[in-house]
CSV table of C-alpha atoms and ligand atoms in Angstrom, one decimal:
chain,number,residue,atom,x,y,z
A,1,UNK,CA,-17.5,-19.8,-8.5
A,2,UNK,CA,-16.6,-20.5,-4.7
A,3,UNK,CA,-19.5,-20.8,-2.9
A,4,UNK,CA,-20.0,-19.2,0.6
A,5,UNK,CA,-19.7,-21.0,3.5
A,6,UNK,CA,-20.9,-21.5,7.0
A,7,UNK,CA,-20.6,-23.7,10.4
A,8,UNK,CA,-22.2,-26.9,9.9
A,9,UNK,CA,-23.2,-27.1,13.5
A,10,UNK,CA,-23.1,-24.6,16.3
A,11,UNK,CA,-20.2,-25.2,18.9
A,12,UNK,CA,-19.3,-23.2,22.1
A,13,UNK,CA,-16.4,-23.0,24.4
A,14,UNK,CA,-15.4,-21.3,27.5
A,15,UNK,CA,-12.9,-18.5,28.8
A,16,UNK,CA,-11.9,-15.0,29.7
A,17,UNK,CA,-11.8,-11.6,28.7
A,18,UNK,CA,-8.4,-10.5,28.0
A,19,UNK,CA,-9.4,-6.8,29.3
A,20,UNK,CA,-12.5,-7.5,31.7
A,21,UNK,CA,-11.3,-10.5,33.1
A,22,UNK,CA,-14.7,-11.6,33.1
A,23,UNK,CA,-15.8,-15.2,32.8
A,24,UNK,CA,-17.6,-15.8,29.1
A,25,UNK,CA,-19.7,-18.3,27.4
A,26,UNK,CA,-18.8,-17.9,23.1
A,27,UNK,CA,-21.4,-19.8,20.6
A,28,UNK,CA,-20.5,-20.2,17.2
A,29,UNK,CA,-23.2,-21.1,14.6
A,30,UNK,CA,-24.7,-21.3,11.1
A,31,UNK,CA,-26.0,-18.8,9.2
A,32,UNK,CA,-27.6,-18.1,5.9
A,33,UNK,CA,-25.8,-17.2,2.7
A,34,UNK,CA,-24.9,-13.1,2.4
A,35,UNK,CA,-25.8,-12.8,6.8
A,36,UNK,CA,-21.7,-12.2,7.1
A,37,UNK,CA,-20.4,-12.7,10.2
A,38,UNK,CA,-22.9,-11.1,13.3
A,39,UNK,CA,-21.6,-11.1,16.9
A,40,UNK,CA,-24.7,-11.2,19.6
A,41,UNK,CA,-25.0,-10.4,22.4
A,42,UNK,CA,-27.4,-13.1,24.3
A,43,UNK,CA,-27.4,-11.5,28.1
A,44,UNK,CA,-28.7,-7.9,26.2
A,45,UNK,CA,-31.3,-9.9,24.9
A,46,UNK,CA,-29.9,-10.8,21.8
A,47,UNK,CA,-29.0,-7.6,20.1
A,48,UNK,CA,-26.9,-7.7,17.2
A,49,UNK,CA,-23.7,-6.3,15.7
A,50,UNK,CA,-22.3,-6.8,12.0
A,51,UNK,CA,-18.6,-7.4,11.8
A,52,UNK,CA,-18.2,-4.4,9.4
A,53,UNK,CA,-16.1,-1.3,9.1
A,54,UNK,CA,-19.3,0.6,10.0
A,55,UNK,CA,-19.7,-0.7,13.2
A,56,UNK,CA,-15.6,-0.2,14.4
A,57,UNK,CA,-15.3,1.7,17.9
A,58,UNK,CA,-13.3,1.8,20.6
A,59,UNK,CA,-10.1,0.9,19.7
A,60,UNK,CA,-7.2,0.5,22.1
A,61,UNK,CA,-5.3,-2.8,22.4
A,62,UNK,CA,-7.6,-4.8,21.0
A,63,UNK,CA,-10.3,-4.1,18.0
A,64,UNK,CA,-13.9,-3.8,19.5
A,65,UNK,CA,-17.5,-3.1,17.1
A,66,UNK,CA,-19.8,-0.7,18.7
A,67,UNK,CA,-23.8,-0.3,17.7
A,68,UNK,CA,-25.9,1.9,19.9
A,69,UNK,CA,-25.1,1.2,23.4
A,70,UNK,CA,-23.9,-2.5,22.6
A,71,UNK,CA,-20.5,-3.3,22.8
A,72,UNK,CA,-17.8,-6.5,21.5
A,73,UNK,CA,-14.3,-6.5,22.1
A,74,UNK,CA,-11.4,-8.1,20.9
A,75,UNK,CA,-12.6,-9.3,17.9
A,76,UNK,CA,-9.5,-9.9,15.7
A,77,UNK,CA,-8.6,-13.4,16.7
A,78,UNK,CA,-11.3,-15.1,16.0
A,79,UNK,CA,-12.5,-12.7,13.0
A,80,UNK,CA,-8.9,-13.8,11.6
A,81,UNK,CA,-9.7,-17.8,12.2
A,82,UNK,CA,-13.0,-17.7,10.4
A,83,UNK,CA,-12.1,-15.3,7.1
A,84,UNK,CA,-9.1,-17.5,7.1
A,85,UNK,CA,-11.1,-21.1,7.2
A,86,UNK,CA,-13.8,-19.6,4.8
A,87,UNK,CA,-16.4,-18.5,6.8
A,88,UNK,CA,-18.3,-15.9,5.2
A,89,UNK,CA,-21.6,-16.3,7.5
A,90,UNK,CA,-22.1,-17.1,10.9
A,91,UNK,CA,-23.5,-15.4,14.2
A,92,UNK,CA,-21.1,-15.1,17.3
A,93,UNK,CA,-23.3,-15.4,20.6
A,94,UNK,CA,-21.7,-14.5,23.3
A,95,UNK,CA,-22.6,-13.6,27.5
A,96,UNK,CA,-20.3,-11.0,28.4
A,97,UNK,CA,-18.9,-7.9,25.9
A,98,UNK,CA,-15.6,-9.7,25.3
A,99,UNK,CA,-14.5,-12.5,23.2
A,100,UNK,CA,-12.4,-14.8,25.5
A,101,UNK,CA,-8.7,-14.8,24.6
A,102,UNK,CA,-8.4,-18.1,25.0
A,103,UNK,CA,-4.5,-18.8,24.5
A,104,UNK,CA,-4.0,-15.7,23.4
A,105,UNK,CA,-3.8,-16.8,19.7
A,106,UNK,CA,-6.3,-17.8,17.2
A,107,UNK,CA,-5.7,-22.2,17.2
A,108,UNK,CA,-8.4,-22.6,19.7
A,109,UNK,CA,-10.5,-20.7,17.3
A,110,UNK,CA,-9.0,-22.9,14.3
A,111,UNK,CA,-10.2,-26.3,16.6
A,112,UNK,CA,-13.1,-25.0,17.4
A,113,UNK,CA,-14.3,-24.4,13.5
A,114,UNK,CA,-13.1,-27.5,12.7
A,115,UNK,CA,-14.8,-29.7,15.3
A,116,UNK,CA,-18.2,-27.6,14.3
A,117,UNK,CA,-17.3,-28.4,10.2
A,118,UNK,CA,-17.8,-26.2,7.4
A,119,UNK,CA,-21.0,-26.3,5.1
A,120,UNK,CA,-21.1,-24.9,1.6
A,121,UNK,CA,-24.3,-22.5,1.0
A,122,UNK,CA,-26.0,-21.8,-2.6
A,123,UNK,CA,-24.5,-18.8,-2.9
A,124,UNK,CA,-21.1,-17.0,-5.0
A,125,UNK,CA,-18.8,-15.7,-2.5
A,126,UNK,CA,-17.6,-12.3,-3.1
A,127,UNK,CA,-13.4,-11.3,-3.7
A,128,UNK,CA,-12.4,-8.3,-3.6
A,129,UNK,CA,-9.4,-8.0,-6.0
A,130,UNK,CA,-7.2,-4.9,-5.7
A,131,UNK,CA,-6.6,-3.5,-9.1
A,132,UNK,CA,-4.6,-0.6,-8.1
A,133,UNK,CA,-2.3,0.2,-4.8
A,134,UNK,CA,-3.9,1.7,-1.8
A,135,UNK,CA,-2.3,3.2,1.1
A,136,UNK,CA,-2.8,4.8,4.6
A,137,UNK,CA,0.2,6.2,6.5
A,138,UNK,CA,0.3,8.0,10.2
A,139,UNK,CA,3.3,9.0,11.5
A,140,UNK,CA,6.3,6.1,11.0
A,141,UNK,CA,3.5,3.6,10.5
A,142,UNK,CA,2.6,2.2,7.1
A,143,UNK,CA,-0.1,0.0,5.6
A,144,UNK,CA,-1.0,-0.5,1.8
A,145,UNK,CA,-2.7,-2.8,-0.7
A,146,UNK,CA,-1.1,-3.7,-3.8
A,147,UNK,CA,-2.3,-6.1,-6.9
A,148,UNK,CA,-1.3,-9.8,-6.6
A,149,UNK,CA,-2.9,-12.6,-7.9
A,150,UNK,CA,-3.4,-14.1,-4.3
A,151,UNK,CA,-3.7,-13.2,-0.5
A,152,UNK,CA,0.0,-12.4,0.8
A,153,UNK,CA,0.5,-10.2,4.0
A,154,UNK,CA,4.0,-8.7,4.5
A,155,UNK,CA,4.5,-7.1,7.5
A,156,UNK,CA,7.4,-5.8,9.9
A,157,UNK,CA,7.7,-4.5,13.4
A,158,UNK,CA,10.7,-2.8,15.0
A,159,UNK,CA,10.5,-1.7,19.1
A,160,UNK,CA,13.4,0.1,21.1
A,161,UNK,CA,13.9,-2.8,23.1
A,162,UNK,CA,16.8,-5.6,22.7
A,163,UNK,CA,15.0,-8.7,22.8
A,164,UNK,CA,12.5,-7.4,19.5
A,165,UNK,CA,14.7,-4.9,17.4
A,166,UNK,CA,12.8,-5.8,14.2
A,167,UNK,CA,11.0,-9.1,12.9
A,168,UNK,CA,9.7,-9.0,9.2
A,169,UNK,CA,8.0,-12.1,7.4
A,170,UNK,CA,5.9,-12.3,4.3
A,171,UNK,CA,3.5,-15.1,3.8
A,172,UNK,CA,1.1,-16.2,1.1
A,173,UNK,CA,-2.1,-16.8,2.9
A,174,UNK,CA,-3.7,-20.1,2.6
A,175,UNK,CA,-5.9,-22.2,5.0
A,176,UNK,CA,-3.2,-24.4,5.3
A,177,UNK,CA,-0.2,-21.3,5.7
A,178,UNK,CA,-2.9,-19.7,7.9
A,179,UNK,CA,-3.6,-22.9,10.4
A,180,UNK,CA,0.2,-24.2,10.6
A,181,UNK,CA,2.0,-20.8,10.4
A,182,UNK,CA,0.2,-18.0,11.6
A,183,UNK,CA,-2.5,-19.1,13.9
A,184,UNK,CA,-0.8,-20.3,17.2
A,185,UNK,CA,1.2,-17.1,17.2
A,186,UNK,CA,0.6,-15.4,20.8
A,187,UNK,CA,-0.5,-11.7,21.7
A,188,UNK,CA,2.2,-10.0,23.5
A,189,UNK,CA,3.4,-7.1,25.7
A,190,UNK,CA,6.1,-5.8,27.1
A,191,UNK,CA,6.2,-5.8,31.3
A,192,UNK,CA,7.0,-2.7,31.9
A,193,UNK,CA,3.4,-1.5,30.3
A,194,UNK,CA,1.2,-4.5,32.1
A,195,UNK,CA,1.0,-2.5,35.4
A,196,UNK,CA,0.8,0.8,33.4
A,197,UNK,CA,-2.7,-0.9,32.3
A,198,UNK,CA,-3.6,-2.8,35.0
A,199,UNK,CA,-3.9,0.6,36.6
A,200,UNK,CA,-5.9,1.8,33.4
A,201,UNK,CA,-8.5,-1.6,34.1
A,202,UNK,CA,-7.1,-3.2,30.8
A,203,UNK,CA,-5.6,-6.5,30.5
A,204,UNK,CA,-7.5,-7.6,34.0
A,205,UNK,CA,-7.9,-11.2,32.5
A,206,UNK,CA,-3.6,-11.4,31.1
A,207,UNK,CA,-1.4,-14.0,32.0
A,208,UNK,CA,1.4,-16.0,30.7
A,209,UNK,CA,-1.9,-18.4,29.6
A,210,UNK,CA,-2.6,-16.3,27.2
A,211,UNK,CA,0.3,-13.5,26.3
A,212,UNK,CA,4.2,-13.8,25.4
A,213,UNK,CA,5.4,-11.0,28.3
A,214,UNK,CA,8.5,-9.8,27.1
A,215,UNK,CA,10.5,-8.3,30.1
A,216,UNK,CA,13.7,-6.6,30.6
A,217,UNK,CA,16.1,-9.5,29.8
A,218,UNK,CA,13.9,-12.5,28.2
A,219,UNK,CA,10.4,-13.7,27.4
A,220,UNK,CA,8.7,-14.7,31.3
A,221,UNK,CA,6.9,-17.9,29.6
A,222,UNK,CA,8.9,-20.6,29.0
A,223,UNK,CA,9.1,-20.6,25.4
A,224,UNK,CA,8.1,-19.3,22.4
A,225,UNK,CA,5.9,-20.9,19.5
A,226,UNK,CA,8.4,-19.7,16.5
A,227,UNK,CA,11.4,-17.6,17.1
A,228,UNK,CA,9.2,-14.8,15.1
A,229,UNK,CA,6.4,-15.0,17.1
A,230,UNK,CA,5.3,-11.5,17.6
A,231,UNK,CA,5.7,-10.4,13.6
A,232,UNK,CA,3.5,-13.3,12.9
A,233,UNK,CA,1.1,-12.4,15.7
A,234,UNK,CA,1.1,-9.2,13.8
A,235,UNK,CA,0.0,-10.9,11.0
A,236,UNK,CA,-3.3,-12.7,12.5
A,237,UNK,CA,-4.3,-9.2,13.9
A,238,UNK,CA,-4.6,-7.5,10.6
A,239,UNK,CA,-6.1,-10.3,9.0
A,240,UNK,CA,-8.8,-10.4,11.3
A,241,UNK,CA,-9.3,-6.7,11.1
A,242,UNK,CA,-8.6,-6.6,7.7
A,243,UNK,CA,-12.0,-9.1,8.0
A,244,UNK,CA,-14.3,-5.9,8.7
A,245,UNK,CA,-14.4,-5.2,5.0
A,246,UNK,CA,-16.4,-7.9,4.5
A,247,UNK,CA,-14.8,-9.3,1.6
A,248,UNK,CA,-12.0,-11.9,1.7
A,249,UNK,CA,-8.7,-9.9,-0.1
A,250,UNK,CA,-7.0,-10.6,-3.1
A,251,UNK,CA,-4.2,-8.9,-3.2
A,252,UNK,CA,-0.8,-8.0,-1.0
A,253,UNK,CA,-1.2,-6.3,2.0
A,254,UNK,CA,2.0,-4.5,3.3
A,255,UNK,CA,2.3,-3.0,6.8
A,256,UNK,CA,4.9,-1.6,8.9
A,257,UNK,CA,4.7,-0.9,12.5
A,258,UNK,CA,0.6,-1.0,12.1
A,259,UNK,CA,-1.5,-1.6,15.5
A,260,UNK,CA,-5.4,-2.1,15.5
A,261,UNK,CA,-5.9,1.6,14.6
A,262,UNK,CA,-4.2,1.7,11.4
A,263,UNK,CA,-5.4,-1.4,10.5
A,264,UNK,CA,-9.3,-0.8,10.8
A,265,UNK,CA,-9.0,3.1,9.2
A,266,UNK,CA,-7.1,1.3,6.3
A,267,UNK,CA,-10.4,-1.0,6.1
A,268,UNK,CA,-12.3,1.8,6.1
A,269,UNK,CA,-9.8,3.5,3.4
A,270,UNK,CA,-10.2,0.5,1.3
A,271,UNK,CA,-13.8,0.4,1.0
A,272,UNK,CA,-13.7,4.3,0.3
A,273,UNK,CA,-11.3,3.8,-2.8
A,274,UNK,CA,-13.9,2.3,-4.7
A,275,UNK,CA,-11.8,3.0,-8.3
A,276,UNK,CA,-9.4,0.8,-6.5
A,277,UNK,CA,-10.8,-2.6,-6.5
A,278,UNK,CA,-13.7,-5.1,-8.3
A,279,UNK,CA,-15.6,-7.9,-6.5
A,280,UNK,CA,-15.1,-11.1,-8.0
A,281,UNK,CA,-16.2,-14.4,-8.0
A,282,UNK,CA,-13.4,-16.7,-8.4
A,283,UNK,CA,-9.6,-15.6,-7.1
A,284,UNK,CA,-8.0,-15.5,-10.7
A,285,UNK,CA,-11.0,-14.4,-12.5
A,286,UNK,CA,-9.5,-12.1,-15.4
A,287,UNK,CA,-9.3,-8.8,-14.1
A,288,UNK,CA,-11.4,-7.5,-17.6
A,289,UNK,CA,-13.9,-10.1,-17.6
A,290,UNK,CA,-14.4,-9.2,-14.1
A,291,UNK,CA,-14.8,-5.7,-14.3
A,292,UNK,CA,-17.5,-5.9,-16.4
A,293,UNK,CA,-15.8,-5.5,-20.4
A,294,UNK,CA,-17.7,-8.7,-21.5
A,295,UNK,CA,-14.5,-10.5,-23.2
A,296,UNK,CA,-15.2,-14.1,-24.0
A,297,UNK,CA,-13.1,-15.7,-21.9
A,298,UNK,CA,-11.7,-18.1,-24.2
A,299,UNK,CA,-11.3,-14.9,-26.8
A,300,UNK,CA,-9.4,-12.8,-23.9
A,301,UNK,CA,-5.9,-13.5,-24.9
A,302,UNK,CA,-6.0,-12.6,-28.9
A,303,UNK,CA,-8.4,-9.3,-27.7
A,304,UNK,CA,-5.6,-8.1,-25.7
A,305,UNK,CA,-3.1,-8.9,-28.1
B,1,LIG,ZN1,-3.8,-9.8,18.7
C-alpha cells in the first residue's frame, strides 16, 4: 500500500487575488488521515469547505467551492500542486475568499510544500483506477478517461488567433514530470478580453506578475517559460480540478479545448459512472484482485490463462 500523506509542518505565504485584487494571507497545514484537503476560511470564523465535486460553484475563469454562503476561488493551482506532491489531507486557511495567484502558476505552490515537508500517515491511500472509458463532451470541447496503467494527461488547445493556433502535449504524470514540466507553466489571456473583464470586476489583481498576456502581435512579458506554455498550463488546470474527486487518477485523461467548466462536470461525471472505475490501493494492483474476485495473487496468471 501507499500510505496517505500530509504537511509535516504548517507554512504560509503571502499575495493576491487574481480576481478581487485583494491582499491575502494562505496557511497550509497537517491534517489527519481520510480529512482530504479542507479550505477555511479564518476571517468567517473558521468555517469550512471540502475540496470535493459537491461543493463546485461559481465557475468562470477560475474554479471556486461554494458551501452555504462561504465562498473560495481559484482553487486549481494549488489543488494541482498538492494531489500532484501527494497530499491527500491538509486544511487551507485562508483571510480573504481567494487563493493568491502568486506567479500565476503552481511552483510557488510546489516550494511552499516542500519547505513545509511531507509526513506519511497510518492510513492506505485510495486510487481510483479507470476500468473502462468515460467521456463528457459540449459543443467542440472534449474530455474523457481511458484505462492506463498510470496517470497521463493529453490535452490540446486551438484559438483563432496567430500567435496560439494549436499546442498539444501528452505527459505521464509524476512528481518529478509534474514539478519540472508542468508546474511553472503561467495562466494566460488574450488582451483584447482583460478590459472586457476589468469592466466585469474580474482579473482586478492581473498583471504580467502573474499571467502570460498574449496581444495582437506577441506575448507583452518578456518571455515565456516553455515555448508550449499555455497547453501545459492547460494541463495543471485540470489536474487540479480533476483533484475534486477526491481520489488521485489512474488512468489517461484526454481533453480538447476543455476550460474549468468541462473539467469540474467531467469530475462530477466520473464519480457518477460508478461501473467505470474501482478504488485501489496500490497503482498497478491487478485490476481482478482489486475489484474484489479474491485471485491469489501469485495464482492470478495461470487463473486467467
Ligand atoms: Zn489556471
Amino acid at each position: 500500500m501507499h500510505p496517505q500523506r500530509t504537511l509535516r509542518r504548517a507554512i504560509s505565504c503571502a499575495g493576491i487575488g487574481l480576481h478581487t485584487g485583494n491582499k491575502v494571507t494562505l496557511s497550509l497545514k497537517p491534517a489527519a488521515a481520510d480529512t482530504g484537503i479542507r479550505f477555511r476560511r479564518s476571517d468567517l470564523g473558521g468555517l469550512e469547505i471540502p475540496a470535493t465535486v459537491q461543493h463546485v460553484g461559481g465557475i468562470n475563469l477560475a474554479t471556486g467551492l461554494a458551501r452555504d454562503a462561504v465562498r473560495v476561488d481559484t482553487v486549481e493551482h494549488l489543488l494541482a500542486a498538492l494531489v500532484s506532491l501527494g497530499i491527500d489531507n491538509a486544511i487551507v486557511e485562508l483571510n480573504s475568499p481567494e487563493v493568491p495567484i502568486m506567479d500565476g502558476s503552481a511552483a510557488p505552490f510546489i516550494y511552499l510544500i516542500n519547505e513545509a515537508g511531507v509526513k506519511p500517515l497510518p492510513a492506505a491511500r485510495q486510487y481510483l483506477k479507470v476500468l473502462r472509458p468515460i467521456s463528457l463532451a459540449r459543443g467542440d470541447k472534449r474530455i474523457a478517461l481511458y484505462p492506463s496503467d498510470h496517470f497521463k494527461v493529453t490535452y490540446s488547445i486551438s484559438f483563432d488567433h496567430p500567435l496560439l493556433r494549436h499546442q498539444s502535449r501528452t505527459i505521464r504524470l509524476t512528481e518529478e514530470s509534474f514539478v519540472e514540466e508542468i508546474a511553472p507553466a503561467r495562466t494566460f489571456g488574450f488582451l483584447s478580453e482583460v478590459e472586457m473583464m476589468r469592466q466585469q470586476g474580474l482579473a482586478l489583481g492581473g498583471s504580467l506578475e502573474n499571467a502570460v498576456v498574449i496581444g495582437d502581435t506577441g506575448v507583452l512579458n518578456n518571455a515565456l517559460r516553455f515555448d508550449d506554455e499555455f497547453v501545459r498550463h492547460k494541463i495543471l488546470d485540470v489536474i487540479g480540478d480533476m483533484a475534486l474527486v477526491g481520489h488521485p487518477l489512474i488512468g489517461h485523461l484526454v481533453a480538447h479545448r476543455g476550460g474549468h467548466a468541462l473539467h469540474a462536470a467531467f469530475a462530477v461525471r466520473v464519480l457518477e459512472e460508478r461501473e467505470a472505475w474501482t478504488l485501489v490501493e496500490a497503482p498497478l494492483q491487478p485490476v481482478a484482485a482489486a475489484a474484489g474476485l479474491a485471485l491469489p495473487a501469485n495464482n492470478a496468471a495461470q487463473t486467467i490463462n
